[in-house]
């Protein structure tokens, strides 16, 4: 879309004019963008190498007028249907982090959740014995998708167990307690706490020391995820990212330690040092444009 409102200056910006802002102003304003109609999270993309002009995108409210005008027609069926959405109530969700294999950040091809005995990414998913009856295995991809799409899931008591490897548990508990949206991070509850955290990416940067910063918006507590330099390249490869800007508008789910900057007075920063503890994904749905 061509226009977005910046909540920090309360101004409606046209994309090509926004693109001309000097770097620091652009960086701070791009973390405060919203749809002019529905007020939902919006982000800015510079003119791309592929020749797309500078533009804004937003995850619109389902009733938003701008969404109707710009609704994309492709790939609508790729996410949010069939098995992908099924969560059997009462069953514990198992996630095996050592089997995470990343995937395209862009939604391009139809993918299926792993099924028992079926190959995905060269790895075999095997459920054994008692688990077969009582548990359901998810990937981070399915967890993130479910979080983005379903308020009920975010707030649910569904038990989830994240395994580091075959028998070592990284984190376990009800979804509502151990998976926290950026906008629900508080200093009291989350400072120096290892959890799963998730939210949208409005700006991306790489610091001189090689760390990748994924920044959300002020509406999301200005939370940032830092991907450590020693795994930065692996992270980019896992999600087939050759231009950091391809991460704009994606959602991130990450396990890491949350630390408020400035000795506790600043914004929350989630530190990620393990490539299979992070998952990023864009969703093309009827509400995106
Ligand atoms: Zn909108």
Short mmCIF file of C-alpha atoms and ligand atoms in Angstrom, two decimals:
data_model
loop_
_atom_site.label_atom_id
_atom_site.label_comp_id
_atom_site.label_asym_id
_atom_site.label_seq_id
_atom_site.Cartn_x
_atom_site.Cartn_y
_atom_site.Cartn_z
CA UNK A 1 0.00 0.00 0.00
CA UNK A 2 1.06 3.55 -0.61
CA UNK A 3 0.20 5.18 2.72
CA UNK A 4 0.70 4.36 6.39
CA UNK A 5 0.34 6.34 9.57
CA UNK A 6 3.27 6.80 11.92
CA UNK A 7 2.09 6.74 15.51
CA UNK A 8 5.04 8.70 16.85
CA UNK A 9 4.43 11.83 14.72
CA UNK A 10 0.77 11.10 13.93
CA UNK A 11 1.45 11.78 10.28
CA UNK A 12 0.21 9.87 7.24
CA UNK A 13 3.26 9.08 5.13
CA UNK A 14 3.46 8.35 1.43
CA UNK A 15 5.90 5.54 0.74
CA UNK A 16 8.33 7.30 -1.61
CA UNK A 17 8.52 10.33 0.70
CA UNK A 18 9.07 8.01 3.68
CA UNK A 19 11.93 6.37 1.80
CA UNK A 20 13.74 9.71 1.66
CA UNK A 21 13.89 10.16 5.43
CA UNK A 22 17.39 10.12 6.82
CA UNK A 23 18.42 6.79 8.32
CA UNK A 24 17.88 7.35 12.03
CA UNK A 25 14.48 9.03 11.55
CA UNK A 26 13.43 6.26 9.19
CA UNK A 27 14.54 3.59 11.63
CA UNK A 28 12.58 5.03 14.53
CA UNK A 29 9.47 5.84 12.50
CA UNK A 30 9.32 2.45 10.84
CA UNK A 31 8.81 0.88 14.26
CA UNK A 32 5.65 2.92 14.76
CA UNK A 33 3.72 2.28 11.57
CA UNK A 34 0.09 1.27 11.31
CA UNK A 35 -2.58 0.93 8.65
CA UNK A 36 -4.38 4.28 8.14
CA UNK A 37 -7.75 2.52 8.24
CA UNK A 38 -7.63 -0.27 10.79
CA UNK A 39 -4.57 0.68 12.84
CA UNK A 40 -2.99 -2.77 12.65
CA UNK A 41 0.77 -3.43 12.51
CA UNK A 42 2.36 -2.12 9.32
CA UNK A 43 5.92 -2.12 8.01
CA UNK A 44 7.97 -0.39 5.36
CA UNK A 45 10.06 -1.81 2.54
CA UNK A 46 12.57 0.16 0.56
CA UNK A 47 12.73 -0.12 -3.19
CA UNK A 48 13.92 -3.65 -3.79
CA UNK A 49 16.70 -4.96 -5.95
CA UNK A 50 14.01 -6.65 -8.00
CA UNK A 51 12.51 -3.28 -8.89
CA UNK A 52 9.53 -3.15 -6.55
CA UNK A 53 9.01 0.48 -5.49
CA UNK A 54 9.12 1.53 -1.84
CA UNK A 55 5.87 0.54 -0.16
CA UNK A 56 4.06 -0.24 3.06
CA UNK A 57 2.43 -3.53 4.05
CA UNK A 58 0.11 -4.35 6.93
CA UNK A 59 -1.59 -7.25 8.61
CA UNK A 60 -5.05 -5.70 8.40
CA UNK A 61 -8.02 -6.25 10.60
CA UNK A 62 -10.40 -8.62 8.76
CA UNK A 63 -12.90 -5.78 8.25
CA UNK A 64 -10.38 -3.26 6.92
CA UNK A 65 -11.30 -1.51 3.66
CA UNK A 66 -7.69 -1.32 2.51
CA UNK A 67 -7.40 -5.06 2.83
CA UNK A 68 -10.31 -5.55 0.42
CA UNK A 69 -8.78 -3.27 -2.17
CA UNK A 70 -5.42 -4.93 -2.04
CA UNK A 71 -6.17 -8.52 -1.04
CA UNK A 72 -3.68 -10.89 -2.59
CA UNK A 73 -5.17 -13.84 -4.35
CA UNK A 74 -2.33 -16.29 -4.47
CA UNK A 75 -1.27 -18.72 -1.82
CA UNK A 76 -4.35 -18.13 0.28
CA UNK A 77 -4.83 -21.83 0.75
CA UNK A 78 -1.25 -22.48 1.72
CA UNK A 79 -1.65 -21.76 5.38
CA UNK A 80 -4.39 -22.16 7.86
CA UNK A 81 -6.24 -25.09 6.44
CA UNK A 82 -6.48 -28.79 7.07
CA UNK A 83 -4.05 -30.56 9.32
CA UNK A 84 -2.12 -27.40 9.98
CA UNK A 85 -4.89 -26.07 12.18
CA UNK A 86 -5.75 -29.17 14.09
CA UNK A 87 -4.96 -29.24 17.76
CA UNK A 88 -6.51 -32.13 19.57
CA UNK A 89 -7.66 -30.82 22.89
CA UNK A 90 -6.23 -32.46 25.97
CA UNK A 91 -3.21 -33.81 24.17
CA UNK A 92 0.26 -32.61 25.05
CA UNK A 93 2.17 -30.97 22.21
CA UNK A 94 5.73 -32.18 21.74
CA UNK A 95 8.31 -30.10 19.88
CA UNK A 96 11.69 -31.67 19.14
CA UNK A 97 14.01 -28.72 18.67
CA UNK A 98 16.88 -30.87 17.44
CA UNK A 99 14.72 -31.84 14.46
CA UNK A 100 14.01 -28.26 13.39
CA UNK A 101 15.09 -27.64 9.82
CA UNK A 102 14.08 -24.03 9.12
CA UNK A 103 12.44 -23.44 5.75
CA UNK A 104 11.73 -20.54 3.40
CA UNK A 105 10.77 -17.36 5.22
CA UNK A 106 8.59 -16.57 2.21
CA UNK A 107 5.44 -18.54 1.60
CA UNK A 108 6.07 -20.05 -1.79
CA UNK A 109 5.34 -23.71 -1.88
CA UNK A 110 2.75 -25.84 -0.27
CA UNK A 111 4.12 -27.62 2.76
CA UNK A 112 2.63 -30.28 4.93
CA UNK A 113 3.23 -30.83 8.61
CA UNK A 114 5.40 -33.85 9.30
CA UNK A 115 3.51 -37.08 9.78
CA UNK A 116 4.73 -40.15 11.50
CA UNK A 117 7.10 -42.08 9.34
CA UNK A 118 7.12 -39.51 6.60
CA UNK A 119 10.24 -37.76 5.45
CA UNK A 120 10.61 -34.04 5.71
CA UNK A 121 13.88 -32.27 5.20
CA UNK A 122 15.70 -35.59 5.27
CA UNK A 123 14.59 -36.34 8.81
CA UNK A 124 12.24 -39.00 9.92
CA UNK A 125 9.63 -38.22 12.55
CA UNK A 126 9.09 -41.19 14.78
CA UNK A 127 6.66 -41.26 17.66
CA UNK A 128 7.16 -44.09 20.08
CA UNK A 129 5.17 -46.17 22.53
CA UNK A 130 3.08 -44.28 25.02
CA UNK A 131 3.61 -40.95 23.26
CA UNK A 132 1.80 -42.28 20.27
CA UNK A 133 -1.51 -42.19 22.14
CA UNK A 134 -1.09 -39.19 24.37
CA UNK A 135 0.98 -36.67 22.45
CA UNK A 136 0.99 -34.79 19.20
CA UNK A 137 4.22 -33.64 17.63
CA UNK A 138 4.49 -30.11 16.31
CA UNK A 139 7.29 -28.17 14.69
CA UNK A 140 8.05 -24.54 15.54
CA UNK A 141 6.47 -23.73 12.20
CA UNK A 142 3.15 -25.15 13.34
CA UNK A 143 3.40 -23.51 16.76
CA UNK A 144 4.06 -20.07 15.26
CA UNK A 145 1.30 -20.47 12.70
CA UNK A 146 -1.13 -21.43 15.41
CA UNK A 147 -0.06 -18.47 17.59
CA UNK A 148 -0.53 -15.98 14.76
CA UNK A 149 -3.92 -17.33 13.77
CA UNK A 150 -5.58 -18.28 17.02
CA UNK A 151 -6.19 -16.16 20.10
CA UNK A 152 -7.61 -19.24 21.84
CA UNK A 153 -4.35 -21.12 21.33
CA UNK A 154 -2.24 -18.26 22.72
CA UNK A 155 -4.32 -18.19 25.90
CA UNK A 156 -4.75 -21.93 26.23
CA UNK A 157 -3.74 -24.35 28.95
CA UNK A 158 -2.55 -26.81 26.30
CA UNK A 159 0.60 -28.44 27.59
CA UNK A 160 3.64 -28.11 25.39
CA UNK A 161 7.03 -29.74 25.90
CA UNK A 162 10.07 -28.46 24.03
CA UNK A 163 12.80 -31.08 23.89
CA UNK A 164 16.45 -30.08 23.38
CA UNK A 165 17.21 -33.57 22.21
CA UNK A 166 15.84 -37.07 22.69
CA UNK A 167 15.32 -36.91 26.41
CA UNK A 168 16.35 -33.49 27.67
CA UNK A 169 13.55 -30.97 28.16
CA UNK A 170 14.30 -27.34 27.38
CA UNK A 171 10.98 -25.91 28.56
CA UNK A 172 7.55 -27.26 29.37
CA UNK A 173 4.22 -25.92 30.61
CA UNK A 174 0.92 -24.46 29.40
CA UNK A 175 1.14 -22.44 26.17
CA UNK A 176 -0.15 -19.32 27.91
CA UNK A 177 2.71 -19.43 30.45
CA UNK A 178 5.76 -20.40 28.43
CA UNK A 179 5.05 -18.77 25.06
CA UNK A 180 4.78 -15.00 25.41
CA UNK A 181 3.81 -12.41 22.82
CA UNK A 182 6.17 -9.41 22.68
CA UNK A 183 3.33 -7.12 23.74
CA UNK A 184 2.81 -9.12 26.91
CA UNK A 185 6.42 -9.06 28.06
CA UNK A 186 6.78 -7.32 31.42
CA UNK A 187 9.85 -6.51 33.44
CA UNK A 188 8.38 -8.16 36.52
CA UNK A 189 7.65 -11.45 34.83
CA UNK A 190 10.22 -11.78 32.08
CA UNK A 191 13.44 -9.92 32.92
CA UNK A 192 16.23 -12.52 32.85
CA UNK A 193 13.73 -15.27 32.05
CA UNK A 194 14.14 -17.96 29.41
CA UNK A 195 10.90 -18.55 27.55
CA UNK A 196 9.52 -18.70 24.07
CA UNK A 197 8.71 -15.23 22.77
CA UNK A 198 7.02 -14.23 19.54
CA UNK A 199 6.06 -11.11 17.59
CA UNK A 200 6.32 -9.21 14.29
CA UNK A 201 9.47 -7.81 12.68
CA UNK A 202 9.34 -4.16 11.60
CA UNK A 203 13.04 -3.44 11.15
CA UNK A 204 16.17 -5.54 10.72
CA UNK A 205 19.82 -4.68 11.10
CA UNK A 206 23.27 -6.16 11.44
CA UNK A 207 25.68 -4.57 13.89
CA UNK A 208 29.41 -4.24 13.24
CA UNK A 209 30.07 -7.23 15.50
CA UNK A 210 27.98 -9.47 13.23
CA UNK A 211 24.85 -9.81 15.35
CA UNK A 212 21.49 -9.67 13.58
CA UNK A 213 18.80 -7.54 15.22
CA UNK A 214 15.13 -8.23 14.56
CA UNK A 215 13.10 -5.32 15.91
CA UNK A 216 9.38 -5.12 16.58
CA UNK A 217 7.28 -1.98 17.10
CA UNK A 218 6.43 0.20 20.09
CA UNK A 219 3.05 -1.52 20.26
CA UNK A 220 5.04 -4.68 20.92
CA UNK A 221 7.14 -3.15 23.71
CA UNK A 222 9.88 -2.38 21.12
CA UNK A 223 11.13 -5.90 21.80
CA UNK A 224 14.12 -7.04 19.76
CA UNK A 225 15.58 -10.45 19.06
CA UNK A 226 19.34 -10.66 18.78
CA UNK A 227 20.78 -13.53 16.77
CA UNK A 228 24.35 -14.08 17.89
CA UNK A 229 27.10 -13.52 15.33
CA UNK A 230 28.35 -17.12 15.49
CA UNK A 231 25.00 -18.45 14.26
CA UNK A 232 23.98 -15.49 12.07
CA UNK A 233 24.99 -17.15 8.80
CA UNK A 234 23.42 -20.49 9.69
CA UNK A 235 20.22 -18.67 10.61
CA UNK A 236 20.11 -16.87 7.25
CA UNK A 237 20.79 -20.12 5.38
CA UNK A 238 18.13 -22.07 7.27
CA UNK A 239 15.46 -19.63 6.13
CA UNK A 240 16.90 -18.93 2.68
CA UNK A 241 17.38 -15.23 3.33
CA UNK A 242 19.80 -13.42 1.05
CA UNK A 243 18.54 -9.91 1.78
CA UNK A 244 17.91 -8.99 5.44
CA UNK A 245 14.96 -6.87 4.32
CA UNK A 246 13.20 -10.08 3.32
CA UNK A 247 12.57 -10.53 7.05
CA UNK A 248 10.41 -7.39 7.25
CA UNK A 249 6.82 -8.22 8.06
CA UNK A 250 7.69 -11.76 9.12
CA UNK A 251 6.78 -13.19 12.50
CA UNK A 252 9.45 -14.62 14.74
CA UNK A 253 9.19 -17.30 17.42
CA UNK A 254 12.30 -17.67 19.52
CA UNK A 255 13.46 -19.40 22.66
CA UNK A 256 15.91 -17.31 24.58
CA UNK A 257 16.71 -15.27 27.62
CA UNK A 258 14.85 -11.95 27.82
CA UNK A 259 16.89 -9.11 29.23
CA UNK A 260 15.71 -5.53 29.68
CA UNK A 261 18.37 -3.15 28.42
CA UNK A 262 19.77 -0.38 30.62
CA UNK A 263 19.99 -2.65 33.63
CA UNK A 264 16.26 -3.30 33.58
CA UNK A 265 14.95 0.15 32.65
CA UNK A 266 15.03 -0.16 28.86
CA UNK A 267 13.36 -2.37 26.31
CA UNK A 268 13.22 -6.16 26.25
CA UNK A 269 15.90 -7.93 24.22
CA UNK A 270 15.75 -11.66 23.59
CA UNK A 271 19.08 -13.32 23.01
CA UNK A 272 19.25 -16.30 20.69
CA UNK A 273 22.39 -18.40 20.36
CA UNK A 274 20.98 -21.64 18.94
CA UNK A 275 19.82 -21.85 15.33
CA UNK A 276 17.07 -24.36 15.98
CA UNK A 277 15.56 -22.23 18.75
CA UNK A 278 14.33 -19.62 16.28
CA UNK A 279 11.74 -19.69 13.55
CA UNK A 280 10.70 -16.91 11.16
CA UNK A 281 7.84 -16.94 8.72
CA UNK A 282 5.75 -14.62 6.61
CA UNK A 283 2.07 -15.28 6.25
CA UNK A 284 0.23 -14.39 3.14
CA UNK A 285 -3.36 -14.35 4.17
CA UNK A 286 -6.43 -12.45 3.04
CA UNK A 287 -5.62 -9.77 5.59
CA UNK A 288 -2.10 -9.07 4.38
CA UNK A 289 -1.11 -6.37 1.95
ZN1 LIG B 1 -5.90 -2.01 7.47
#
